[in-house]
XYZ file of N, CA and C in Angstrom:
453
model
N -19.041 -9.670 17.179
C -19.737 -8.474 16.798
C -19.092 -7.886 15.553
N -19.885 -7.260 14.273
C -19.690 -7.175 13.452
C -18.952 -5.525 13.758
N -17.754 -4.988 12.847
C -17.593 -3.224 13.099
C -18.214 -2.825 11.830
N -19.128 -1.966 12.001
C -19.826 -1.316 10.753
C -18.899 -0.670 10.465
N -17.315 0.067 10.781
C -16.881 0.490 9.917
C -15.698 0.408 9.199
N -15.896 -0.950 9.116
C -15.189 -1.694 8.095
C -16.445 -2.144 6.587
N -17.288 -1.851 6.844
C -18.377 -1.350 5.909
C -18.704 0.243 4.985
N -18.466 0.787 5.699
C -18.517 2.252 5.313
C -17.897 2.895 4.467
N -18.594 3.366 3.367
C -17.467 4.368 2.415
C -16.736 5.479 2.846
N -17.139 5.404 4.145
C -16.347 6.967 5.005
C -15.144 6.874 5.431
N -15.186 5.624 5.459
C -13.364 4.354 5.842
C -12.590 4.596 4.705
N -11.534 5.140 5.697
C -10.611 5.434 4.236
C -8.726 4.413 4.538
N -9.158 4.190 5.719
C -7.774 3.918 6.951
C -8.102 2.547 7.115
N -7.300 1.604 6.317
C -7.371 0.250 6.725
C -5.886 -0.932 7.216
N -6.145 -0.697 8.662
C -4.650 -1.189 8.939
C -4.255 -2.591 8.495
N -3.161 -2.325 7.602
C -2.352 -4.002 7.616
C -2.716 -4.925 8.423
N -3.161 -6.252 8.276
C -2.306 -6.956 9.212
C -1.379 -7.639 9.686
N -0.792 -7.629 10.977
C 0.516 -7.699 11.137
C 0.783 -9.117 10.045
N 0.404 -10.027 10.489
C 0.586 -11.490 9.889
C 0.883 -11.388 8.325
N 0.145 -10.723 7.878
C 0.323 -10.500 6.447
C 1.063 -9.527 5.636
N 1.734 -8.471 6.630
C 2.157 -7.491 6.468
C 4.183 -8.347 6.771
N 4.418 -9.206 7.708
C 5.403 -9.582 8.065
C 5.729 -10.557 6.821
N 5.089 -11.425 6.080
C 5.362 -12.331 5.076
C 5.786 -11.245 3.842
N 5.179 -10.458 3.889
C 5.652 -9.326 2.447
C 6.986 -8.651 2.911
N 6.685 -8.489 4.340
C 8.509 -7.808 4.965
C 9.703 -9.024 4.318
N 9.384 -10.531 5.293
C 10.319 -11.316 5.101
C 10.832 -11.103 3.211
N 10.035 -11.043 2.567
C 10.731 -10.952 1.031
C 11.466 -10.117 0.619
N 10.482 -8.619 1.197
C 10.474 -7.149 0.521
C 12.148 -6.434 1.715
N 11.791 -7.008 3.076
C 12.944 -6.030 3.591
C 12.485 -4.677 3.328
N 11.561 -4.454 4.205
C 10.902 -2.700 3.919
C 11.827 -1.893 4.919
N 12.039 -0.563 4.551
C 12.408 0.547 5.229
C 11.968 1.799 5.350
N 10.592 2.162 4.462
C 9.630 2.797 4.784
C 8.254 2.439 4.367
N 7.070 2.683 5.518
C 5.969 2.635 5.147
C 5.406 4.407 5.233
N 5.041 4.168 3.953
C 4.896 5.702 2.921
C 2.999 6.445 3.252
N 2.703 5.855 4.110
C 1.700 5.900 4.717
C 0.819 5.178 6.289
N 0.901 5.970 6.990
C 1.401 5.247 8.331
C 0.679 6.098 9.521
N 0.349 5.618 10.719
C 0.329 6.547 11.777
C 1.179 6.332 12.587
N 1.545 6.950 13.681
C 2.248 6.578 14.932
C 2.114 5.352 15.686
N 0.936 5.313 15.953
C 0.123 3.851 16.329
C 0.342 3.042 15.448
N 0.216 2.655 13.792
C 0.519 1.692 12.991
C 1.264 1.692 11.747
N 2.317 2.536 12.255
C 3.159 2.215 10.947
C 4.411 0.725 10.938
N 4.548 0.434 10.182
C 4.786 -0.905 9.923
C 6.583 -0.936 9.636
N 7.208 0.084 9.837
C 8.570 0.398 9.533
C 9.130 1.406 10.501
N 10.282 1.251 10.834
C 11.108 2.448 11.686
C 10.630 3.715 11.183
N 10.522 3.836 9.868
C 11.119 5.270 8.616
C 9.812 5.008 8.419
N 8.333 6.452 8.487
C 7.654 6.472 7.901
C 7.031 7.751 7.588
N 6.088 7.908 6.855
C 5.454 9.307 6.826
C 3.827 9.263 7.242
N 3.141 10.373 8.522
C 2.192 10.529 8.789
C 1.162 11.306 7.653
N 0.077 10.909 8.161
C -0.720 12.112 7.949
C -0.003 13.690 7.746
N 0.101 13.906 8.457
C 1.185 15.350 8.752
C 2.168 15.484 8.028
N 2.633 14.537 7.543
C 3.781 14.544 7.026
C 3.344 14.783 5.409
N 2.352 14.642 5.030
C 2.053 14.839 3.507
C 2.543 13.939 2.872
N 2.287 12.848 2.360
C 3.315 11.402 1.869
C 3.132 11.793 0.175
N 2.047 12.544 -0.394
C 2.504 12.456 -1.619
C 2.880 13.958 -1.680
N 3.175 14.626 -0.742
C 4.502 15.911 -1.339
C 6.050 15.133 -1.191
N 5.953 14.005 -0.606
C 7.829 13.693 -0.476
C 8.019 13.182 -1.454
N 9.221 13.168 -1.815
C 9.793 12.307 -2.934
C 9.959 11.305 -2.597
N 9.545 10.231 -3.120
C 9.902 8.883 -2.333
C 10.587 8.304 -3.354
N 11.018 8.811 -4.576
C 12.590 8.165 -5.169
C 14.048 8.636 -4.411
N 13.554 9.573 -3.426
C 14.740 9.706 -2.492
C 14.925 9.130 -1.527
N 13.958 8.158 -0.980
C 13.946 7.357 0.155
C 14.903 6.384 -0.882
N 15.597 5.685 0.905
C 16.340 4.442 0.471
C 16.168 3.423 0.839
N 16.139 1.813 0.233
C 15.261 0.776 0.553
C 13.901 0.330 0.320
N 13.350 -0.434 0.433
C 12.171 -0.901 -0.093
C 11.277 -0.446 0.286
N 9.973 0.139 -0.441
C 8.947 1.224 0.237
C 7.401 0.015 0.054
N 6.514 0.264 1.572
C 5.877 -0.452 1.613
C 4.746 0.652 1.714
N 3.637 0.290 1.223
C 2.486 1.725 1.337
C 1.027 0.905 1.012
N 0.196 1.312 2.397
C -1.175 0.713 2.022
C -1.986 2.440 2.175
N -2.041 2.713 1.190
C -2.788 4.223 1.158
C -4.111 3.529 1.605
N -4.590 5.306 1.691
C -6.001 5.510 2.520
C -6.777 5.434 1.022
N -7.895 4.651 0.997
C -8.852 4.106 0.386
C -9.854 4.748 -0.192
N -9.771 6.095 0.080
C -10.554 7.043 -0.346
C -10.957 7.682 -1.476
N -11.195 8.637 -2.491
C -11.338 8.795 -3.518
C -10.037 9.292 -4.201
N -9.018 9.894 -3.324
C -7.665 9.873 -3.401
C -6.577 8.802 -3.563
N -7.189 7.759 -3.495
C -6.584 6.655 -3.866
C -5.937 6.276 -5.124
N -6.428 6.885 -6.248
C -5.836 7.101 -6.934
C -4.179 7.868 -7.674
N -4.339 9.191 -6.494
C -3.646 10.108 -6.576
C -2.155 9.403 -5.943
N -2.584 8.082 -5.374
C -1.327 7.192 -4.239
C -0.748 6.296 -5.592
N -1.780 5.796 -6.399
C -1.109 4.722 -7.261
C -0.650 5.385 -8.622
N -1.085 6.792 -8.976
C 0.034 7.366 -10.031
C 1.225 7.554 -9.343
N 1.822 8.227 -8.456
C 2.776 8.313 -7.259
C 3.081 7.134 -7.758
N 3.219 6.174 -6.984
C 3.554 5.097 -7.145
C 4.500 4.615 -8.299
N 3.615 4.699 -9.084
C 3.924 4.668 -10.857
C 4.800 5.182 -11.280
N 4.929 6.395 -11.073
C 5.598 7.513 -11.457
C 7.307 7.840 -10.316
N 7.030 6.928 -9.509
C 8.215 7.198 -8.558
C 9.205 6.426 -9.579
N 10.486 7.453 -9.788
C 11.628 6.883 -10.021
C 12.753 6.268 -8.753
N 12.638 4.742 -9.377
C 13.366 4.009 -7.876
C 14.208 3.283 -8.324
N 15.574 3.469 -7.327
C 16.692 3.145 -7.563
C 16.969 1.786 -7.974
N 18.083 1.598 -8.423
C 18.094 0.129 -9.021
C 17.974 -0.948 -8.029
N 17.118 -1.979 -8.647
C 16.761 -3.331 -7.276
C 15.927 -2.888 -6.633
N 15.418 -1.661 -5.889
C 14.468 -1.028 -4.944
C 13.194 -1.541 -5.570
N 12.438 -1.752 -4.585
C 10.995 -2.083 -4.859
C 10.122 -1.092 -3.991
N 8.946 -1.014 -4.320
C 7.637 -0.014 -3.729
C 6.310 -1.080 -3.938
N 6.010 -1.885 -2.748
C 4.870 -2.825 -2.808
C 3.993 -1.701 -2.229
N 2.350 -2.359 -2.950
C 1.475 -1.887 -2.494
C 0.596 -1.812 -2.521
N -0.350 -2.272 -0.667
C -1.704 -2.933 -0.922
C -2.956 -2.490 -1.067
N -3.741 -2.786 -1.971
C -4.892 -1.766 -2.275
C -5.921 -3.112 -2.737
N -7.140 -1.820 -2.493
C -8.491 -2.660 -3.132
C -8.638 -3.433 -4.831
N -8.968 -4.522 -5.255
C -8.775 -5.078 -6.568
C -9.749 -4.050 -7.346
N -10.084 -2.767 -6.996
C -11.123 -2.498 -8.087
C -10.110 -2.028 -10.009
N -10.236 -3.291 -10.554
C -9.770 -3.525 -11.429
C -10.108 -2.715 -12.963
N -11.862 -2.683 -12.522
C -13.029 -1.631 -14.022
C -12.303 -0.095 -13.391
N -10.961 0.063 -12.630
C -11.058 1.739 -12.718
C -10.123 2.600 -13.363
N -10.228 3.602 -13.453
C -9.118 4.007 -14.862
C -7.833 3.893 -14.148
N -7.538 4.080 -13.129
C -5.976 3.966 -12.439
C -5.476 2.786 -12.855
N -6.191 1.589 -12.674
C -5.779 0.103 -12.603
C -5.366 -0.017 -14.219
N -6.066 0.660 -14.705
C -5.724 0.545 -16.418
C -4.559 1.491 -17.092
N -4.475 2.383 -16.248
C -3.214 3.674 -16.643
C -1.929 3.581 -15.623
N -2.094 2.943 -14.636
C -0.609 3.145 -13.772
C -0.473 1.790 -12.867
N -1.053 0.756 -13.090
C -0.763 -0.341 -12.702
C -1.001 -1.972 -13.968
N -1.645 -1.909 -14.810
C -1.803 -2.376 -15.492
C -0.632 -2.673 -16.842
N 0.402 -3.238 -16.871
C 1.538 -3.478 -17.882
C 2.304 -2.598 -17.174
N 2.440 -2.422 -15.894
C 3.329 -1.480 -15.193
C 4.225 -2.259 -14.080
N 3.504 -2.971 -13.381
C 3.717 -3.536 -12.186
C 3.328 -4.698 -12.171
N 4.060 -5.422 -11.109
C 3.542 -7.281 -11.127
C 2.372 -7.130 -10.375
N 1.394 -7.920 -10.109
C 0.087 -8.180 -9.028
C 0.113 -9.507 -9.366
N -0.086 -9.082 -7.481
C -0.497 -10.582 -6.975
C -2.371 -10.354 -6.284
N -3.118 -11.188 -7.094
C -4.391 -10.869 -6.371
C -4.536 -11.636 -5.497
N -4.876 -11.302 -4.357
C -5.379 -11.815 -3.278
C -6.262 -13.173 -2.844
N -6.514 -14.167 -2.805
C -8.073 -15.333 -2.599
C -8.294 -14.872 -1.219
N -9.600 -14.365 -1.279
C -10.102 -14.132 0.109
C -9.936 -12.845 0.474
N -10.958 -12.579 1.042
C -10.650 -11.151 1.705
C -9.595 -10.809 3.097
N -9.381 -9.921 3.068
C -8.379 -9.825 4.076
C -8.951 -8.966 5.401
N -8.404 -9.595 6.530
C -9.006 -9.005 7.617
C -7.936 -8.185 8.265
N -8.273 -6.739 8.043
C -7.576 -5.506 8.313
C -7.845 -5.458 9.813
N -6.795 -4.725 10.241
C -6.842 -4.295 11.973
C -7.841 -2.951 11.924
N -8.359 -2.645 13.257
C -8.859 -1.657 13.844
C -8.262 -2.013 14.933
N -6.918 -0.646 15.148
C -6.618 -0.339 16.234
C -5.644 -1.540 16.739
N -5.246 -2.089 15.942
C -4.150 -2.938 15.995
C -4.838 -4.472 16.409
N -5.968 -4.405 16.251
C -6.689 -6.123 16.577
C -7.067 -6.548 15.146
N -7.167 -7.533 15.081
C -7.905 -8.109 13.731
C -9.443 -7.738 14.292
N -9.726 -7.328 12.792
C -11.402 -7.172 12.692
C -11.941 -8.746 11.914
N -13.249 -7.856 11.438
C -14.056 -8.780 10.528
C -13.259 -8.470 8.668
N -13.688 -9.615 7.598
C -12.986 -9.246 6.303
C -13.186 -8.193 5.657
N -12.720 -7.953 5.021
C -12.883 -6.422 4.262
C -14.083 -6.522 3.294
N -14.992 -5.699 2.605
C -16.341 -5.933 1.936
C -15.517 -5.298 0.379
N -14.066 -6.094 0.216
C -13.994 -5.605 -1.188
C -12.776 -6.558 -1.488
N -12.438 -7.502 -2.232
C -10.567 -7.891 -2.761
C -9.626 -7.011 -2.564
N -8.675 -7.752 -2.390
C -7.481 -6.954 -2.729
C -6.634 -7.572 -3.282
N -5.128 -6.613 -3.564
C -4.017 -6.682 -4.218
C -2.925 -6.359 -3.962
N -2.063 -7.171 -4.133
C -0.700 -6.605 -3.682
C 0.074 -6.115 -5.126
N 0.345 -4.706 -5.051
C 1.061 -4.163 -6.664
C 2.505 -4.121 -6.536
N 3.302 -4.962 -7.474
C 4.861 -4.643 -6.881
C 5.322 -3.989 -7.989
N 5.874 -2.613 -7.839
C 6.662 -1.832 -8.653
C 8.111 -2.186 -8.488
N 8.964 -2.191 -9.530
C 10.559 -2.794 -9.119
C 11.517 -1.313 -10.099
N 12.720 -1.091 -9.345
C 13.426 -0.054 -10.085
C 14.393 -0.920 -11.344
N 14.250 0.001 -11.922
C 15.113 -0.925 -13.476
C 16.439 -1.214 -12.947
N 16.752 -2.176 -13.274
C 18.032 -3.085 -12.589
C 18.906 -2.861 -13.623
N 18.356 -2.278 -14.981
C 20.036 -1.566 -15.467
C 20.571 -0.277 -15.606
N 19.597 0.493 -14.623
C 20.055 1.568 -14.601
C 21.170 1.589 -13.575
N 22.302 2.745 -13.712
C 23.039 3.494 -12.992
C 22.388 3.533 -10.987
């Protein structure tokens, strides 16, 4: 059975999945996921809903920050963040989002900024911690890295 709302522009919440989420751990060694619920956050150390993830500083977190923001028209507002986080030397901030590539974010704060890896195939996000059906859009994995000669 198909979930219509993994179709819907009203979907803003698309859970990792574990399988694919553990191969980016084995590299990355995450210690916070910077967007998360109780039910699916993907790290010991994370920030809810509640928690407001783009009021924290997350150049003060320590260790590798993993973040699949909510998909919404705010999505943007996750990948300047991103961009703009000053991160300690060696620290990395991966992070998985839709390939929409024609949008001004992708061209101003990820584009000659960050490595990407694009995706083959769509990826089949959890609902509720099960695998669903594939996602109705690409994706990307964006890796931001902290300058390795800084202090």
């Amino acid at each position: 059975m198909i979930n219509k709302a993994l179709f819907t522009s009203n979907k803003e919440d698309w859970e990792t999945p574990q399988d694919f989420y553990d191969r980016l751990n084995a590299k990355y060694k995450f210690q916070w996921d910077l967007a998360a619920s109780d039910g699916n956050a993907k790290c010991d150390h994370y920030f809810t809903r509640d928690d407001n993830s783009l009021e924290q500083d997350w150049g003060e977190l320590s260790g590798n920050l993993f973040l699949n923001p909510p998909y919404g028209r705010e999505l943007k507002l996750w990948v300047k963040k991103a961009s703009e986080t000053q991160l300690k030397r060696d620290q990395f901030l991966v992070m998985l989002i839709p390939s929409r590539t024609d949008t001004s974010y992708w061209h101003d704060y990820i584009f000659n900024h960050a490595e990407i890896d694009f995706l083959r195939g769509r990826l089949k996000f959890e609902v509720d911690g099960v695998g669903g059906d594939s996602a109705p859009f690409p994706s990307a994995v964006v890796v931001y890295k902290g300058d390795s000669d800084d202090d």
